[in-house]
Coordinates of C-alpha atoms in Angstrom, one line a residue:
X22 CA 10.5 28.4 16.9
X23 CA 6.8 29.5 16.8
X24 CA 4.3 26.9 18.0
X25 CA 0.8 27.0 16.6
X26 CA -1.4 24.6 18.9
X27 CA -4.3 23.0 17.8
X28 CA -8.3 24.5 19.1
X29 CA -11.5 23.2 18.7
X30 CA -12.7 26.1 17.1
X31 CA -10.3 28.5 15.2
X32 CA -11.7 32.1 13.9
X33 CA -10.5 34.6 11.5
X34 CA -8.5 32.2 9.2
X35 CA -7.2 33.7 5.7
X36 CA -7.2 30.0 4.1
X37 CA -10.6 28.0 3.6
X38 CA -10.7 24.4 2.2
X39 CA -10.6 24.7 -1.7
X40 CA -14.2 23.3 -2.7
X41 CA -13.1 21.0 -6.2
X42 CA -10.3 19.1 -7.7
X43 CA -10.3 17.3 -10.9
X44 CA -9.3 14.0 -12.4
X45 CA -6.9 16.3 -14.9
X46 CA -5.5 18.1 -11.7
X47 CA -4.9 14.6 -9.9
X48 CA -2.7 13.0 -13.1
X49 CA -0.8 16.3 -13.2
X50 CA 0.2 16.2 -9.7
X51 CA 3.5 15.9 -10.7
X52 CA 3.6 18.9 -12.6
X53 CA 2.3 21.3 -10.0
X54 CA 5.0 21.3 -7.4
X55 CA 2.9 24.0 -5.1
X56 CA 0.5 21.1 -4.4
X57 CA 0.9 17.7 -3.4
X58 CA -2.5 15.8 -4.3
X59 CA -1.6 12.5 -4.5
X60 CA 0.6 10.1 -2.1
X61 CA 4.7 10.6 -3.5
X62 CA 3.6 13.8 -5.3
X63 CA 2.5 11.7 -8.5
X64 CA 0.3 8.6 -9.9
X65 CA 3.6 7.5 -10.8
X66 CA 4.4 7.3 -7.2
X67 CA 8.1 8.4 -8.0
X68 CA 8.6 10.6 -4.8
X69 CA 10.4 13.3 -7.0
X70 CA 9.8 16.9 -7.1
X71 CA 11.7 18.8 -9.8
X72 CA 12.1 21.9 -7.2
X73 CA 15.9 23.3 -6.8
X74 CA 15.5 26.2 -4.7
X75 CA 16.7 23.7 -1.6
X76 CA 20.0 22.1 -2.4
X77 CA 22.9 20.9 -0.6
X78 CA 24.2 24.4 -0.1
X79 CA 21.4 25.8 1.8
X80 CA 19.8 22.7 3.1
X81 CA 21.8 23.8 6.4
X82 CA 19.4 27.0 7.0
X83 CA 16.0 24.8 7.4
X84 CA 14.6 25.4 10.7
X85 CA 11.1 25.1 12.3
X86 CA 8.3 27.5 11.2
X87 CA 5.4 25.8 12.9
X88 CA 4.5 23.1 14.9
X89 CA 0.9 21.3 15.6
X90 CA -0.2 18.5 17.7
X91 CA -2.3 15.9 15.5
X92 CA -3.5 14.3 18.7
X93 CA -2.4 10.9 18.4
X94 CA -0.4 9.0 20.7
X95 CA 0.5 6.0 18.3
X96 CA 2.7 7.9 15.8
X97 CA 2.0 9.1 12.4
X98 CA 2.3 6.6 9.4
X99 CA 0.4 8.4 7.0
X100 CA 1.5 10.8 4.4
X101 CA -0.4 14.6 4.1
X102 CA -1.9 15.8 1.2
X103 CA -1.8 19.7 0.2
X104 CA -3.9 21.9 -1.8
X105 CA -4.4 25.3 -2.4
X106 CA -2.8 26.2 0.7
X107 CA -4.5 23.7 3.0
X108 CA -2.9 20.4 4.4
X109 CA -5.1 17.4 4.6
X110 CA -3.9 14.8 7.6
X111 CA -5.2 11.6 8.6
X112 CA -4.2 8.7 11.5
X113 CA -6.0 6.7 13.4
X114 CA -7.9 9.0 15.6
X115 CA -8.7 12.2 13.4
X116 CA -8.9 13.8 10.2
X117 CA -7.5 17.7 10.0
X118 CA -7.3 20.4 7.6
X119 CA -4.6 22.6 8.8
X120 CA -3.3 26.1 7.1
X121 CA -0.1 25.4 5.6
X122 CA 1.3 29.1 6.1
X123 CA 0.5 29.2 10.1
X124 CA 0.0 25.5 11.4
X125 CA -3.6 26.9 12.2
X126 CA -6.5 24.1 12.4
X127 CA -9.5 24.6 10.0
X128 CA -11.3 21.6 10.9
X129 CA -11.0 18.5 12.4
X130 CA -12.9 15.1 12.3
X131 CA -12.8 12.1 15.1
X132 CA -12.6 8.6 13.9
X133 CA -15.3 6.9 16.3
X134 CA -14.3 3.3 16.1
X135 CA -17.1 0.7 16.6
X136 CA -17.4 -1.0 20.0
X137 CA -15.2 -3.9 20.4
X138 CA -12.1 -2.7 18.1
X139 CA -9.1 -3.9 19.6
X140 CA -6.3 -3.1 16.9
X141 CA -4.0 -0.1 17.3
X142 CA -5.4 2.9 15.2
X143 CA -2.4 2.9 12.6
X144 CA -3.4 4.3 9.6
X145 CA -0.8 4.3 6.5
X146 CA -0.6 6.2 2.5
X147 CA -2.3 9.2 2.3
X148 CA -6.2 10.8 1.8
X149 CA -7.7 10.8 -1.4
X150 CA -9.2 14.2 -2.3
X151 CA -11.6 14.9 -5.7
X152 CA -14.1 17.1 -6.1
X153 CA -14.7 18.6 -3.0
X154 CA -14.4 15.0 -1.2
X155 CA -12.0 13.5 1.0
X156 CA -11.8 10.1 1.5
X157 CA -10.1 7.9 3.8
X158 CA -10.0 4.3 5.7
X159 CA -10.5 3.6 9.3
X160 CA -9.1 0.7 11.4
X161 CA -12.8 -0.9 11.8
X162 CA -13.3 -1.6 8.1
X163 CA -14.8 1.8 6.7
X164 CA -14.5 3.6 3.8
X165 CA -15.9 7.5 4.8
X166 CA -15.8 10.3 2.4
X167 CA -15.8 13.8 4.1
X168 CA -16.6 17.3 2.9
X169 CA -13.3 19.2 2.3
X170 CA -14.8 22.7 3.4
X171 CA -16.5 21.3 6.3
X172 CA -15.0 18.1 7.7
X173 CA -18.6 16.7 7.5
X174 CA -19.5 13.2 7.0
X175 CA -21.2 12.9 3.4
X176 CA -20.9 9.1 3.5
X177 CA -19.3 5.9 5.1
X178 CA -19.5 2.5 4.0
X179 CA -18.6 -0.6 6.1
X180 CA -16.3 -3.8 3.9
X181 CA -15.9 -6.1 6.4
X182 CA -16.1 -7.5 10.1
X183 CA -13.7 -7.1 12.6
X184 CA -14.9 -10.2 14.4
X185 CA -13.7 -12.0 11.3
X186 CA -10.1 -11.1 12.0
X187 CA -10.3 -8.1 9.1
X188 CA -9.0 -4.6 9.6
X189 CA -7.8 -2.0 7.7
X190 CA -4.5 0.5 7.8
X191 CA -3.9 1.6 4.4
X192 CA -5.3 4.1 1.8
X193 CA -7.5 4.0 -1.0
X194 CA -6.5 5.0 -4.6
X195 CA -8.8 7.0 -7.2
X196 CA -8.5 5.6 -10.6
X197 CA -10.7 7.4 -13.2
X198 CA -14.0 7.9 -11.1
X199 CA -13.5 4.6 -9.3
X200 CA -12.4 4.8 -5.5
X201 CA -10.9 1.3 -5.1
X202 CA -9.6 0.3 -1.3
X203 CA -7.9 -2.5 0.3
X204 CA -8.1 -4.7 3.3
X205 CA -5.4 -5.9 6.1
X206 CA -5.6 -9.1 8.0
X207 CA -4.3 -11.2 6.1
X208 CA -2.2 -12.8 9.2
X209 CA -6.0 -13.6 10.8
X210 CA -7.0 -16.4 8.4
X211 CA -9.1 -14.2 6.0
X212 CA -9.2 -13.8 2.5
X213 CA -7.9 -11.0 0.8
X214 CA -9.6 -8.2 -1.6
X215 CA -10.3 -5.2 -3.1
X216 CA -13.1 -3.3 -3.6
X217 CA -14.3 -0.2 -5.9
X218 CA -16.4 2.1 -5.3
X219 CA -18.5 5.3 -6.6
X220 CA -16.8 7.9 -5.1
X221 CA -19.9 10.7 -5.3
X222 CA -22.5 8.5 -3.8
X223 CA -20.5 5.6 -1.8
X224 CA -22.3 2.5 -3.8
X225 CA -19.8 -0.6 -4.0
X226 CA -19.3 -1.3 -7.7
X227 CA -17.2 -4.8 -7.6
X228 CA -15.1 -6.9 -5.4
X229 CA -12.2 -8.7 -6.6
X230 CA -10.4 -11.7 -4.1
X231 CA -7.0 -12.0 -4.2
X232 CA -7.2 -15.8 -4.0
X233 CA -9.3 -17.1 -6.4
X234 CA -12.4 -19.4 -6.0
X235 CA -12.3 -23.1 -7.0
X236 CA -12.6 -23.1 -10.9
X237 CA -11.4 -19.4 -11.3
X238 CA -8.0 -18.9 -13.0
X239 CA -5.1 -19.4 -10.3
X240 CA -7.2 -22.0 -8.2
X241 CA -5.0 -24.7 -9.4
X242 CA -2.1 -23.1 -6.9
X243 CA -4.7 -23.9 -4.1
X244 CA -4.9 -27.2 -2.5
X245 CA -8.6 -29.2 -4.0
X246 CA -9.3 -31.1 -0.8
X247 CA -9.5 -28.4 1.7
X248 CA -10.9 -25.0 1.9
X249 CA -7.4 -23.3 2.5
X250 CA -8.2 -20.8 -0.2
X251 CA -11.0 -19.1 2.0
X252 CA -8.6 -18.0 4.6
X253 CA -5.1 -17.9 2.6
X254 CA -4.3 -14.5 3.0
X255 CA -3.2 -12.3 0.3
X256 CA -4.2 -9.0 2.1
X257 CA -4.1 -5.7 0.3
X258 CA -2.7 -3.7 3.2
X259 CA -0.8 -1.0 1.6
X260 CA -1.7 1.2 -1.5
X261 CA -1.6 0.8 -5.2
X262 CA -0.5 2.7 -7.9
X263 CA -2.9 4.2 -11.1
X264 CA -1.4 4.4 -14.5
X265 CA -4.1 6.6 -16.5
X266 CA -2.7 6.2 -19.8
X267 CA -3.1 1.9 -19.5
X268 CA -6.1 2.6 -17.2
X269 CA -4.5 -0.1 -14.9
X270 CA -3.9 -0.1 -11.1
X271 CA -1.1 -2.3 -9.9
X272 CA -1.7 -3.5 -6.2
X273 CA 0.8 -5.5 -4.1
X274 CA -0.6 -8.4 -2.0
X275 CA 0.5 -9.5 1.2
X276 CA 1.8 -13.3 2.1
X277 CA -0.3 -16.6 2.2
X278 CA -1.6 -17.4 5.2
X279 CA 0.1 -19.6 7.4
X280 CA 3.5 -19.2 5.9
X281 CA 4.4 -22.3 7.0
X282 CA 3.4 -23.8 3.2
X283 CA 2.3 -27.4 4.3
X284 CA -1.3 -26.7 4.7
X285 CA -1.2 -25.0 1.5
X286 CA 0.2 -28.1 0.1
X287 CA 3.3 -26.6 -0.8
X288 CA 1.5 -24.7 -3.9
X289 CA 2.4 -21.2 -5.5
X290 CA -0.8 -20.0 -3.7
X291 CA -1.6 -17.1 -5.9
X292 CA -2.4 -14.0 -5.7
X293 CA -0.1 -14.0 -2.6
X294 CA 3.2 -12.3 -2.5
X295 CA 2.6 -10.7 -6.1
X296 CA 1.4 -7.6 -7.8
X297 CA -1.8 -7.8 -9.8
X298 CA -3.2 -5.3 -12.5
X299 CA -6.6 -4.6 -12.4
X300 CA -9.2 -2.9 -14.3
X301 CA -10.9 -0.2 -12.6
X302 CA -14.1 0.0 -14.0
X303 CA -14.6 -4.0 -13.2
X304 CA -12.1 -5.0 -10.8
X305 CA -11.1 -7.7 -13.4
X306 CA -7.4 -8.7 -12.9
X307 CA -5.6 -7.8 -16.4
X308 CA -2.1 -9.7 -15.6
X309 CA 0.1 -10.4 -12.5
X310 CA 3.2 -11.5 -11.4
X311 CA 4.2 -13.3 -8.3
X312 CA 7.5 -12.3 -6.5
X313 CA 7.6 -15.4 -4.1
X314 CA 5.9 -18.1 -5.1
X315 CA 4.8 -20.4 -2.3
X316 CA 4.7 -17.6 0.2
X317 CA 6.8 -19.3 2.8
X318 CA 9.5 -16.5 4.1
X319 CA 7.0 -14.3 5.8
X320 CA 7.6 -11.5 3.4
X321 CA 4.8 -10.0 0.8
X322 CA 4.7 -7.8 -2.1
X323 CA 2.3 -5.1 -0.8
X324 CA 4.4 -2.3 -1.4
X325 CA 3.5 0.5 -3.5
X326 CA 4.7 0.3 -7.1
X327 CA 6.8 3.1 -9.1
X328 CA 6.1 3.6 -12.7
X329 CA 8.2 5.0 -15.2
X330 CA 9.3 5.1 -18.9
X331 CA 12.8 3.5 -19.1
X332 CA 15.0 2.8 -22.4
X333 CA 15.9 -0.6 -22.2
X334 CA 18.0 -2.1 -24.9
X335 CA 17.6 0.7 -26.8
X336 CA 13.9 0.4 -26.6
X337 CA 11.6 2.6 -24.5
X338 CA 9.3 0.5 -21.9
X339 CA 6.9 1.3 -19.8
X340 CA 8.0 -0.4 -16.3
X341 CA 7.0 -0.5 -12.7
X342 CA 9.6 -1.1 -10.0
X343 CA 9.2 -2.8 -6.6
X344 CA 12.0 -3.2 -4.0
X345 CA 10.1 -6.6 -2.5
X346 CA 10.8 -7.8 1.0
X347 CA 12.2 -10.7 -0.1
X348 CA 15.4 -8.8 -1.2
X349 CA 15.1 -8.0 -5.0
X350 CA 14.6 -5.0 -6.8
X351 CA 12.4 -6.1 -9.7
X352 CA 11.7 -4.1 -12.6
X353 CA 8.7 -5.1 -14.5
X354 CA 6.4 -4.5 -18.0
X355 CA 3.6 -2.8 -17.0
X356 CA 1.6 -3.7 -19.9
X357 CA 1.7 -7.4 -19.3
X358 CA 3.2 -7.8 -15.7
X359 CA 6.1 -9.8 -17.5
X360 CA 9.6 -9.8 -15.9
X361 CA 12.5 -7.5 -17.1
X362 CA 15.2 -8.0 -14.5
X363 CA 15.8 -8.3 -10.9
X364 CA 18.5 -7.9 -8.6
X365 CA 18.9 -8.6 -4.9
X366 CA 20.0 -5.1 -3.0
X367 CA 20.3 -6.9 0.5
X368 CA 21.9 -10.4 1.7
X369 CA 19.8 -13.1 0.3
X370 CA 19.9 -16.7 1.4
X371 CA 16.5 -18.0 0.4
X372 CA 17.4 -18.1 -3.7
X373 CA 20.3 -17.9 -5.7
X374 CA 19.0 -15.7 -8.4
X375 CA 15.7 -14.8 -10.2
X376 CA 15.4 -16.9 -13.3
X377 CA 14.5 -14.5 -15.9
X378 CA 13.3 -17.0 -18.6
X379 CA 10.9 -18.7 -16.2
X380 CA 10.1 -15.2 -14.0
X381 CA 10.5 -17.6 -10.8
X382 CA 13.2 -18.0 -7.9
X383 CA 15.9 -20.4 -7.9
X384 CA 15.6 -21.9 -4.2
X385 CA 18.6 -22.9 -2.2
X386 CA 17.9 -25.6 0.4
X387 CA 16.4 -23.3 3.0
X388 CA 12.7 -24.0 2.4
X389 CA 13.2 -27.5 2.5
X390 CA 15.6 -27.4 5.9
X391 CA 12.6 -24.9 7.4
X392 CA 9.6 -27.6 6.4
X393 CA 11.8 -30.4 8.2
X394 CA 11.7 -28.0 11.4
X395 CA 15.0 -27.0 11.4
X396 CA 16.1 -23.7 13.1
X397 CA 17.2 -21.2 10.7
X398 CA 17.9 -17.6 9.4
X399 CA 16.3 -16.7 6.6
X400 CA 18.0 -13.3 4.9
X401 CA 16.4 -10.8 4.8
X402 CA 14.0 -10.4 7.5
X403 CA 12.9 -7.3 5.2
X404 CA 14.4 -6.2 2.3
X405 CA 12.4 -3.0 2.6
X406 CA 9.8 -2.7 5.1
X407 CA 6.4 -0.7 4.3
X408 CA 8.7 2.6 3.1
X409 CA 7.9 4.0 0.0
X410 CA 10.8 4.0 -2.6
X411 CA 12.0 6.8 -4.2
X412 CA 13.0 7.0 -8.3
X413 CA 15.0 10.4 -9.9
X414 CA 13.9 9.8 -13.8
X415 CA 17.0 12.1 -14.6
X416 CA 19.9 9.7 -13.7
X417 CA 17.6 7.1 -13.4
X418 CA 18.6 5.9 -9.7
X419 CA 16.3 4.3 -7.3
X420 CA 16.5 5.2 -3.6
X421 CA 15.2 2.5 -1.0
X422 CA 15.8 1.8 2.8
X423 CA 16.7 -1.7 4.0
X424 CA 16.8 -4.0 6.9
X425 CA 20.6 -5.9 6.8
X426 CA 19.2 -8.4 9.7
X427 CA 17.7 -12.1 9.5
X428 CA 14.8 -13.6 10.9
X429 CA 15.0 -16.4 12.8
X430 CA 12.7 -19.4 12.4
X431 CA 11.3 -22.7 13.3
X432 CA 7.9 -24.7 12.4
X433 CA 6.9 -26.0 15.6
X434 CA 5.9 -29.6 15.8
X435 CA 2.2 -30.4 15.7
X436 CA 1.0 -30.2 19.2
X437 CA -1.8 -32.9 20.7
X438 CA -4.8 -30.7 21.7
X439 CA -7.0 -31.7 24.5
X440 CA -10.7 -30.4 24.8
X441 CA -12.2 -29.8 27.9

């Protein structure tokens, strides 16, 4: 095994970062397996490769060729992208450009967090590369654009305050000529949102909150006699999926806060635990589907969605899949977010099934028992948890990881608070 250790400066490299990528290249990523320009090898997020050189007969012959440290004590949760022989890697500490043939470092740029940032610097998703720029998110709520050739910073924009409970561990998505980013912190009494940015200048184009304000569509699913909507969660902490043909971005949202539904009036709490279809130029929500109304089980819909054209009952349908944390695998029509099918893929005890006529889960008595203060086991703890699924368009099979364990929960009775 050959080890290629990272050095502060590497001279005489045979590969230099390529300066430009086009929208057409990004859209055609799945058809160019020599490059990996997007997370999951294509805007459809199928995580599918047509390459056939490595198969069951020879996979045992794979051996490491080189290794390189990426200088991160918190582990790697993000995926790299590859363009013309250069691999671009992000984590909570650094951004790297690495020669894929040798593992040599071409450049590295540190992530300099604001003083007082206390969370561990994790990072998920993958960097976005476009027209010579690399885009990423940092834990302390910044969108950053770097020069792909040098790693130098081109622009940096702050979108939220850590002191208010916001942080960010996800990755942006490029939809046409708009860069879209999300946020984390739904558990910290924040209000979720997506931002749209001009990738060239860093100018913010729009903000779309994932909890509607009073008077907006969906606000009837929040109490009218409190400000719960201002602190109700629905974070956008993973990444979205872009359909260039429909010009829609599908973004899953996290659960409502707190997961105890009583402060939220026992209402649906839109758009928590949902998928929203957003028009990238304006941030308008074109349609939505809520996976877990009331969001009372600490499961969310934030994981990425896979897009495919599938023949159903003799008709070709534009669909999207998600293996939800609530234990059901959903098939939705991505033109209008309507439900087509939903089946459990792990043990589920909070609902008996999903009613295809209403699109809503048919609940068991579990929620009533939780609200009553009983100690209960919720199945599943996580159906699938923060890991992308894969789809083989040749076989029509979906692949996902699963958790076969329950979560034990009990709502604590109100505590008397003594001030002073």
